[in-house]
Coordinates of C-alpha atoms and ligand atoms in Angstrom, one line a residue:
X1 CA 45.2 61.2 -13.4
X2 CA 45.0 61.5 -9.4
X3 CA 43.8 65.2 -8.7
X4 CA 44.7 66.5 -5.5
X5 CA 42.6 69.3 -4.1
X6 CA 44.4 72.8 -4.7
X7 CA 47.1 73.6 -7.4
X8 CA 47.5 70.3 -9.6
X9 CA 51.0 69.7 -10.1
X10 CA 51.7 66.1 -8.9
X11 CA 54.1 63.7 -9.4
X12 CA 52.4 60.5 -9.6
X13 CA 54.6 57.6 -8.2
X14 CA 53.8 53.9 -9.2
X15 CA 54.4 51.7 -6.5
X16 CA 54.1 48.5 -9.2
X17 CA 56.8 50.1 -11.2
X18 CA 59.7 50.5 -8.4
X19 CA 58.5 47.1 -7.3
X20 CA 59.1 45.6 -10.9
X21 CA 62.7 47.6 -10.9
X22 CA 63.6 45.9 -7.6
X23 CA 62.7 42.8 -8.9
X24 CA 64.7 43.2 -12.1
X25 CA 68.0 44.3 -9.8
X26 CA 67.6 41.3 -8.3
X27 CA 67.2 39.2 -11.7
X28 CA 70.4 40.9 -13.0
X29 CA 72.6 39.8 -10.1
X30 CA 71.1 36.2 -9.3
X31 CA 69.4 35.4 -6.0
X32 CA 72.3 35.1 -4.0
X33 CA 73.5 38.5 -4.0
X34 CA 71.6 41.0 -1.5
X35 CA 69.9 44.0 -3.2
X36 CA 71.0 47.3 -0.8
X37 CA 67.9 49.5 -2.5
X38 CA 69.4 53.5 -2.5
X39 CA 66.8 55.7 -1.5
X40 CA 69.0 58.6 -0.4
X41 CA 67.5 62.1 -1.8
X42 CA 64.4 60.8 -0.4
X43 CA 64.5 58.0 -3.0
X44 CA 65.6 60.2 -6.0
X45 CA 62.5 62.3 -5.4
X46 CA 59.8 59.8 -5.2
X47 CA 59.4 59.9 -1.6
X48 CA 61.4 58.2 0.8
X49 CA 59.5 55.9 3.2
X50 CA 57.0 55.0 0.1
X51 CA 59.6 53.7 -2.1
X52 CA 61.4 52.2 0.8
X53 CA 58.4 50.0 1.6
X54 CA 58.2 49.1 -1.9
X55 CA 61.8 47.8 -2.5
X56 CA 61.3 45.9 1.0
X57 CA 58.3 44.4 -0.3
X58 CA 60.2 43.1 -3.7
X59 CA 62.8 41.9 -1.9
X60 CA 65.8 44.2 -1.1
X61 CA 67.6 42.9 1.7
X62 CA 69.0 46.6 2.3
X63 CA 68.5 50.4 2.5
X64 CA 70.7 53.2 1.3
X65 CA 70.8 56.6 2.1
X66 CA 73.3 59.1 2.1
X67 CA 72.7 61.1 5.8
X68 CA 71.8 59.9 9.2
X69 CA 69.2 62.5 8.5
X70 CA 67.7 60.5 5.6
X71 CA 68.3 57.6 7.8
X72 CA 66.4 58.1 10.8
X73 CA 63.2 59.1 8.5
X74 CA 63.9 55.0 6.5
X75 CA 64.2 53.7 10.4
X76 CA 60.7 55.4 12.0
X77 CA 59.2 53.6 9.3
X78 CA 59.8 50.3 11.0
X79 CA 61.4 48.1 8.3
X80 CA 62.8 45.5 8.9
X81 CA 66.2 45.4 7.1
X82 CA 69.6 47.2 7.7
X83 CA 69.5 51.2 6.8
X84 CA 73.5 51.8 5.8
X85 CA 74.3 56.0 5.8
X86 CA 76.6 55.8 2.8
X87 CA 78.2 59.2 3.3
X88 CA 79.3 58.4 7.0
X89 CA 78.1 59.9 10.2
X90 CA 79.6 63.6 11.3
X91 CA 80.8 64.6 14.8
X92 CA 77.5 64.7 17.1
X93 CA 75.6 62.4 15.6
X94 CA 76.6 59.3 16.7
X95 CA 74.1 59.0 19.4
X96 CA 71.5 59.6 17.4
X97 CA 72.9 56.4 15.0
X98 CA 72.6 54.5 17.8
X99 CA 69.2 55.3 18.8
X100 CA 68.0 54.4 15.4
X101 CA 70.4 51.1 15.0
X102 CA 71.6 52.4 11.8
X103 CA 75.0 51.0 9.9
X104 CA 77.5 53.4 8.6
X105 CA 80.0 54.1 6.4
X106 CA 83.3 55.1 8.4
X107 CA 86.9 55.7 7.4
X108 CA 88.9 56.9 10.4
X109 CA 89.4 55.5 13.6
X110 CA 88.2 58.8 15.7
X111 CA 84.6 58.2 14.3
X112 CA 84.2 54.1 14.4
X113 CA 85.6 55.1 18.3
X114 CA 82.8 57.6 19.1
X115 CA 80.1 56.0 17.1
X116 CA 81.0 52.9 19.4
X117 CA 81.0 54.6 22.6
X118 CA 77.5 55.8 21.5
X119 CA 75.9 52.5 20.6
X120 CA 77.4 50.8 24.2
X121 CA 76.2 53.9 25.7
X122 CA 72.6 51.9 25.1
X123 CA 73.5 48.4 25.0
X124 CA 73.8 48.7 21.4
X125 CA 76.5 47.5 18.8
X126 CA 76.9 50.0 15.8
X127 CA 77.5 48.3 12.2
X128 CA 80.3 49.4 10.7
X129 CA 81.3 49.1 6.7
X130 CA 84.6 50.3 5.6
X131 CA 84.9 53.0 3.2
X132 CA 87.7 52.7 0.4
X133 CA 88.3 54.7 -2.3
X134 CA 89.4 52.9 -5.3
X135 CA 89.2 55.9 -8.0
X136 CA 86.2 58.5 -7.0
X137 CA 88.7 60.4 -5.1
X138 CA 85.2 61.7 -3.2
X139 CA 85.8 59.5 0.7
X140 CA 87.4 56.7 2.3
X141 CA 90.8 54.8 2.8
X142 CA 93.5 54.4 0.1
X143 CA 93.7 50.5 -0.2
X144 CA 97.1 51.1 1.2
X145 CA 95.8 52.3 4.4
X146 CA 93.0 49.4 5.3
X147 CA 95.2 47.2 7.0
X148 CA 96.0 49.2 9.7
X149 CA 92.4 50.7 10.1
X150 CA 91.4 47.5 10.3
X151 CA 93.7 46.7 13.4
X152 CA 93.0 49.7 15.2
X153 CA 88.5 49.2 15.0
X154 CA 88.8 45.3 15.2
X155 CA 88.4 45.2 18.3
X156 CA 86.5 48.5 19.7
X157 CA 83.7 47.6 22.0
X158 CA 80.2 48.9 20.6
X159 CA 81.6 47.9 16.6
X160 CA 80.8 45.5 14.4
X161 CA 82.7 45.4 10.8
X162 CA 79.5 44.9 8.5
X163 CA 80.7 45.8 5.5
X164 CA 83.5 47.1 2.9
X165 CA 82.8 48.6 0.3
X166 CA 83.9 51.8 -2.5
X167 CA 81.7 53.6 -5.3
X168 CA 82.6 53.7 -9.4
X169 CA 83.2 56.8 -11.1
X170 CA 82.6 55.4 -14.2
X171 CA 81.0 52.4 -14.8
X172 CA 78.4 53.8 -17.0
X173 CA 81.0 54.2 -19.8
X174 CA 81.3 52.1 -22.7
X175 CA 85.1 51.6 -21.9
X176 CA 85.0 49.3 -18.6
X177 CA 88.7 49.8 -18.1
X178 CA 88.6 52.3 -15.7
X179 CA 86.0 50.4 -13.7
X180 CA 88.0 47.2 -14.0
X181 CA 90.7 49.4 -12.9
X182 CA 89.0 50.5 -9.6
X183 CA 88.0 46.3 -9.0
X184 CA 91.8 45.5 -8.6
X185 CA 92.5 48.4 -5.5
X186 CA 89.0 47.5 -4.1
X187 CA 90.8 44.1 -4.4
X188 CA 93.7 44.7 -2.8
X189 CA 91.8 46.6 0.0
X190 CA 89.9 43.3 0.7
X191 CA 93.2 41.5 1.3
X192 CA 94.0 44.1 3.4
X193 CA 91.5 43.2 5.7
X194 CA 91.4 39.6 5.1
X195 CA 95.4 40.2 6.3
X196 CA 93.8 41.6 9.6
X197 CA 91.6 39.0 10.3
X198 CA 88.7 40.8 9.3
X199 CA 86.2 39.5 7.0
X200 CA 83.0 41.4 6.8
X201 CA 80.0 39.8 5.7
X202 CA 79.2 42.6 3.0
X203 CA 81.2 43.4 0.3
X204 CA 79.5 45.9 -2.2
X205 CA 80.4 48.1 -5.0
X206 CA 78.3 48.2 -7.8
X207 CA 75.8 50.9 -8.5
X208 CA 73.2 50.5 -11.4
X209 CA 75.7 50.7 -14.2
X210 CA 77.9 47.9 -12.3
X211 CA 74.2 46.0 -11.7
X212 CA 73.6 46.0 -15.7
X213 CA 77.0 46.0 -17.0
X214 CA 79.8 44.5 -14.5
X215 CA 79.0 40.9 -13.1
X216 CA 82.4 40.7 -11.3
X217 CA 81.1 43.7 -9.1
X218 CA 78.5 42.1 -7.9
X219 CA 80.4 40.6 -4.6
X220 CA 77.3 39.6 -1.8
X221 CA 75.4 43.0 -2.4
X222 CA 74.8 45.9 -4.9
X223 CA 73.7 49.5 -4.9
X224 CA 71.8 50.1 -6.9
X225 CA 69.8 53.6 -7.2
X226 CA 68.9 55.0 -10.7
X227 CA 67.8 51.4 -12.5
X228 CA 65.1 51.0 -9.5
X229 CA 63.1 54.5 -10.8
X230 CA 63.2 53.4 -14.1
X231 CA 66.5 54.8 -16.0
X232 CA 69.9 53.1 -16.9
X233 CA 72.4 54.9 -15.6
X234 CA 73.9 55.6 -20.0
X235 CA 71.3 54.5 -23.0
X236 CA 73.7 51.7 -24.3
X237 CA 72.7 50.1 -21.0
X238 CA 69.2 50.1 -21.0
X239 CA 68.6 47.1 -23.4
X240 CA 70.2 45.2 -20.1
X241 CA 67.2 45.2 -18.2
X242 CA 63.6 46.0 -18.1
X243 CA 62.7 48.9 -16.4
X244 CA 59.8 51.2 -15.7
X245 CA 60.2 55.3 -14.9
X246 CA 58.0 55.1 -11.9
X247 CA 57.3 59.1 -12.1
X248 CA 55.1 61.3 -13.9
X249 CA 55.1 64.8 -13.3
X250 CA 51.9 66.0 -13.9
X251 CA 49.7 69.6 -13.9
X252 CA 46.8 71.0 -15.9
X253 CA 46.5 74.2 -17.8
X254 CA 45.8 77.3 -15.2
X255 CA 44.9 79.8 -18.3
X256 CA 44.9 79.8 -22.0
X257 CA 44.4 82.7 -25.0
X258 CA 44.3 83.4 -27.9
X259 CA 47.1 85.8 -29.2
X260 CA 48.2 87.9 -32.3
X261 CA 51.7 87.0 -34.1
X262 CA 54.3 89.1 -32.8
X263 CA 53.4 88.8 -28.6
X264 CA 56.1 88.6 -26.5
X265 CA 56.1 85.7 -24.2
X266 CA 57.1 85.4 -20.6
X267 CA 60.5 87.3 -19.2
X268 CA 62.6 89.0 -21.3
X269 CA 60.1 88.8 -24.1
X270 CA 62.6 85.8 -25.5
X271 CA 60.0 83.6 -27.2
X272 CA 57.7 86.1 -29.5
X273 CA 54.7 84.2 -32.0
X274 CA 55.5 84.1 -35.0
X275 CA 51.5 83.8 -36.0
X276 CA 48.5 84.4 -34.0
X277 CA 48.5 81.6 -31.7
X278 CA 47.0 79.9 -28.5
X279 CA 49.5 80.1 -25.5
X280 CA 48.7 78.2 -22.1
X281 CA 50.5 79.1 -18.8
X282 CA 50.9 75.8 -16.1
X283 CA 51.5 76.4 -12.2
X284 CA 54.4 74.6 -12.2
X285 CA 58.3 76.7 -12.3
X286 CA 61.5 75.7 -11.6
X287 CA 61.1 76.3 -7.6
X288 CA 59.4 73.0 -8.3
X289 CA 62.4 71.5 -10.1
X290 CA 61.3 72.7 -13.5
X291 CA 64.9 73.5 -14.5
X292 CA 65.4 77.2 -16.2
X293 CA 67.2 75.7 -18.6
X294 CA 64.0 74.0 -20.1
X295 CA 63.0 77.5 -20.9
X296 CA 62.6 77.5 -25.5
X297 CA 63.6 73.8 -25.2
X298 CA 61.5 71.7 -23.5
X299 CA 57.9 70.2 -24.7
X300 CA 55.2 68.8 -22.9
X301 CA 52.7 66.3 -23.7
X302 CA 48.9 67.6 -23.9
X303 CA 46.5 65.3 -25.5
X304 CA 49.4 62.8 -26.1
X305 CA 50.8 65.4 -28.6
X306 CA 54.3 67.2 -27.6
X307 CA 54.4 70.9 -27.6
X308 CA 56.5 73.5 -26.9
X309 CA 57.9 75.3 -23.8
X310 CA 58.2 78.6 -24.7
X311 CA 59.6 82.1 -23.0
X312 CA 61.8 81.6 -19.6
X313 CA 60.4 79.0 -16.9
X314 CA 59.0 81.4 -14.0
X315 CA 59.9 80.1 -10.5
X316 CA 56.1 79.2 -10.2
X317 CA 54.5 79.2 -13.8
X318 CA 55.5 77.8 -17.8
X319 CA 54.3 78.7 -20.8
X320 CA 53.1 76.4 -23.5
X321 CA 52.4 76.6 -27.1
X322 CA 49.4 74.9 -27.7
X323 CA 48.5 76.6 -30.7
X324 CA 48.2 73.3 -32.8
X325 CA 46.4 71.1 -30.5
X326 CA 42.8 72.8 -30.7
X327 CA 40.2 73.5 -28.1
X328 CA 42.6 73.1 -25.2
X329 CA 41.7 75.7 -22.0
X330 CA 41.9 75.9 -18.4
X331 CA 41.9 72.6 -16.6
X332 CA 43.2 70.6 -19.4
X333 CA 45.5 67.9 -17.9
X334 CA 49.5 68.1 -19.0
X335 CA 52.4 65.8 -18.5
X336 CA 56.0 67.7 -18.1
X337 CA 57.6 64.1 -17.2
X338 CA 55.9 60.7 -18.1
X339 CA 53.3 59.2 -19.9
X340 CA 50.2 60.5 -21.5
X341 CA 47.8 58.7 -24.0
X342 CA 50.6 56.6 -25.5
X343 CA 53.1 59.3 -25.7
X344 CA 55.9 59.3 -23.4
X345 CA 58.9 62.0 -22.3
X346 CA 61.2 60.5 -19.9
X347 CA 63.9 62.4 -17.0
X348 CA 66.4 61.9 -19.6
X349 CA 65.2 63.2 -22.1
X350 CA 64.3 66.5 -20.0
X351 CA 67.5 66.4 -18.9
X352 CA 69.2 66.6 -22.4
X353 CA 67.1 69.7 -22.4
X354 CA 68.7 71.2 -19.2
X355 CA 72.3 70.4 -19.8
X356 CA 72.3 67.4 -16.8
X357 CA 71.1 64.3 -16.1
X358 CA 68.2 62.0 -15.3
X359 CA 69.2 61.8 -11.4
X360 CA 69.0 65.5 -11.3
X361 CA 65.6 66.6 -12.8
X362 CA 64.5 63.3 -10.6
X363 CA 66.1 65.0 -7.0
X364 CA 65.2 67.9 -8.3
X365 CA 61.2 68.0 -7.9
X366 CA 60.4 70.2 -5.0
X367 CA 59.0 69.6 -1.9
X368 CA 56.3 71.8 -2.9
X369 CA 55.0 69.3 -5.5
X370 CA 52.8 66.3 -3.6
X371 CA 53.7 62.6 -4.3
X372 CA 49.9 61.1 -5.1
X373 CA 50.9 57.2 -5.0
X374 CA 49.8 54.8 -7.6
X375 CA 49.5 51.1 -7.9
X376 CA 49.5 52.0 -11.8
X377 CA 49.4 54.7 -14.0
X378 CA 46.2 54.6 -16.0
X379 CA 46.7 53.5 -19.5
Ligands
PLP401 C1 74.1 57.2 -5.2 C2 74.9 56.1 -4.8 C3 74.6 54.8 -5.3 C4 73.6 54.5 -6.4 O1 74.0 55.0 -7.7 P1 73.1 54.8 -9.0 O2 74.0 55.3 -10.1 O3 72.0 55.7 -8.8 O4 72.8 53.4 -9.1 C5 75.4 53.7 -4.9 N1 76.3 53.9 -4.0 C6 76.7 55.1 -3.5 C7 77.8 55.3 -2.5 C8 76.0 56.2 -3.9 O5 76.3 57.5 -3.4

């Protein structure tokens, strides 16, 4: 493992891996359909600008994010594809969208107006893709209401219509009709603006479930976020493509002892041995995304074995049971999320143990944990 100097906890990022995932995206949806890599959440926790680079490098032909904020951080890096702010632009920063050249989401007239002004304001022409909702219920137009925003922007200075596009709420289920259900409005949205004249280059809608599961959602581009760090979006996808968890979340032991049966461990006293045993403390808590919930539930991977999380997850340390794994002590290396001498625990698996999902203990990893990037992770 990469050591870094200071407290160990690391997530180790493999820049091959989220290559490889990019790659297989693009494999899923055929070479004429632009991959729009997400990288919002500063790329699901793996570091923005890195993983941005990478998708570039394996061929996405876009960038996602969800704020300007996240935006302008993709955009200083100097990459040379579009960067689209999915979840629109707020009052007051549609200057700074200009500066950067970034696209945008945009559902009412009052924004695509000022976000105009701004980018004429330096020369500039702000990209535009219309937002529809076709079942979230979360942002954009009702496919009954296109046409006429269509009219109205058509022909602002500053705008260019880039894109349309709207976001499933459930294509990770094994049931596609809702899905299929939310492809007709985003249809009739589409007439809509085909009605008006407009025809934006980009149509996009699918996320990773749509990627793997819903070829008639693939349109000129996909979004795909979760299948590019490794995880299908629901397990009876993941035989659709091959992919790679390109995080490990790493640490070594801080202290170990030796203990009688019957000591209480960590707050509340909720895990007490039930024989003399060896308990080991690691600096890592859930103020570094270590979810509470993991407290009793979770295991680890020392040595390649799995052992136990025991007593509450501290905001900055967790205790491990490593009675059964013998002549472990300070220093000795531990895995909380990835691979380890064959053995592997993956984000979904942890987050079966805290009651949520793979994208959460992913977003979740704090900003005081270091991203060390890999070509590889050792063997
Ligand atoms: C997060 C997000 C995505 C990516 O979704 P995944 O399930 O991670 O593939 C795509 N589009 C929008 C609008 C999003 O918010």
């Amino acid at each position: 493992m990469r050591d870094v100097p200071g407290r160990p906890t690391v997530a180790e990022v493999s820049l091959g891996a989220l290559r490889a995932n990019c790659r297989e995206a693009q494999a899923c949806v055929g070479p004429g359909v632009g991959v729009m890599a997400v990288v919002k959440a500063d790329a699901y926790g793996h570091g923005a600008v890195a993983a941005a680079r990478a998708f570039v490098e394996a061929g996405a032909a876009a960038l996602g994010v969800s704020t300007v904020e996240e935006g302008v951080e993709i955009a200083r890096a100097g990459l040379d594809v579009p960067i689209v702010v999915l979840g629109g632009a707020f009052p007051g920063e549609e200057a700074t969208v200009a500066a950067h050249g970034l696209a945008v989401a945009a559902w009412t007239v009052e924004s695509v107006r000022a976000l105009g002004a701004a980018a004429r304001a330096v020369g500039r022409t702000v990209a535009v893709h219309v937002k529809v909702n076709t079942g979230m219920t979360r942002l954009g137009l009702e496919p009954g209401e296109v046409g006429a925003f269509a009219a109205a922007i058509r022909d602002l200075p500053g705008v260019a219509i880039a894109g349309v596009f709207s976001h499933f709420a459930s294509a990770d289920d094994l049931d596609t009709a809702a899905a299929r259900t939310q492809l007709a409005r985003f249809a009739e949205a589409r007439a809509a603006l085909a009605a008006a004249g407009v025809h934006p280059p980009l149509v996009h809608l699918a996320n990773s479930a749509a990627v793997l599961s819903l070829p008639a959602a693939h349109f000129t581009m996909v979004r795909p976020g979760l299948m590019l760090y490794g995880y299908a979006p629901a397990p009876h996808l993941a035989a659709r493509a091959r992919l790679r968890p390109a995080l490990c979340l790493r640490t070594r032991i801080t202290q170990a002892r030796a203990v009688a049966a019957e000591t209480p461990v960590g707050y509340g006293g909720t895990f007490v041995t039930a024989r003399p045993s060896v308990i080991a403390t690691l600096p890592i808590g859930y103020a570094d995304g270590y979810h509470r919930l993991a407290s009793n539930r979770a295991q680890v991977l020392v040595r390649g074995r799995r052992v136990p999380v025991v007593g509450r997850v501290c905001m900055d340390h967790t205790m491990i049971d490593v009675t059964d794994v013998p002549g472990v002590g300070a220093g000795e290396p531990v895995v909380v999320l990835g691979v380890q001498d064959g053995a592997a625990i993956g984000a979904d698996e942890v987050a079966g143990w805290c009651d949520t999902i793979s994208y959460e203990v992913l977003t979740a990893i704090g900003r005081r944990v270091p991203r060390v990037y890999v070509e590889e992770f050792d063997a």
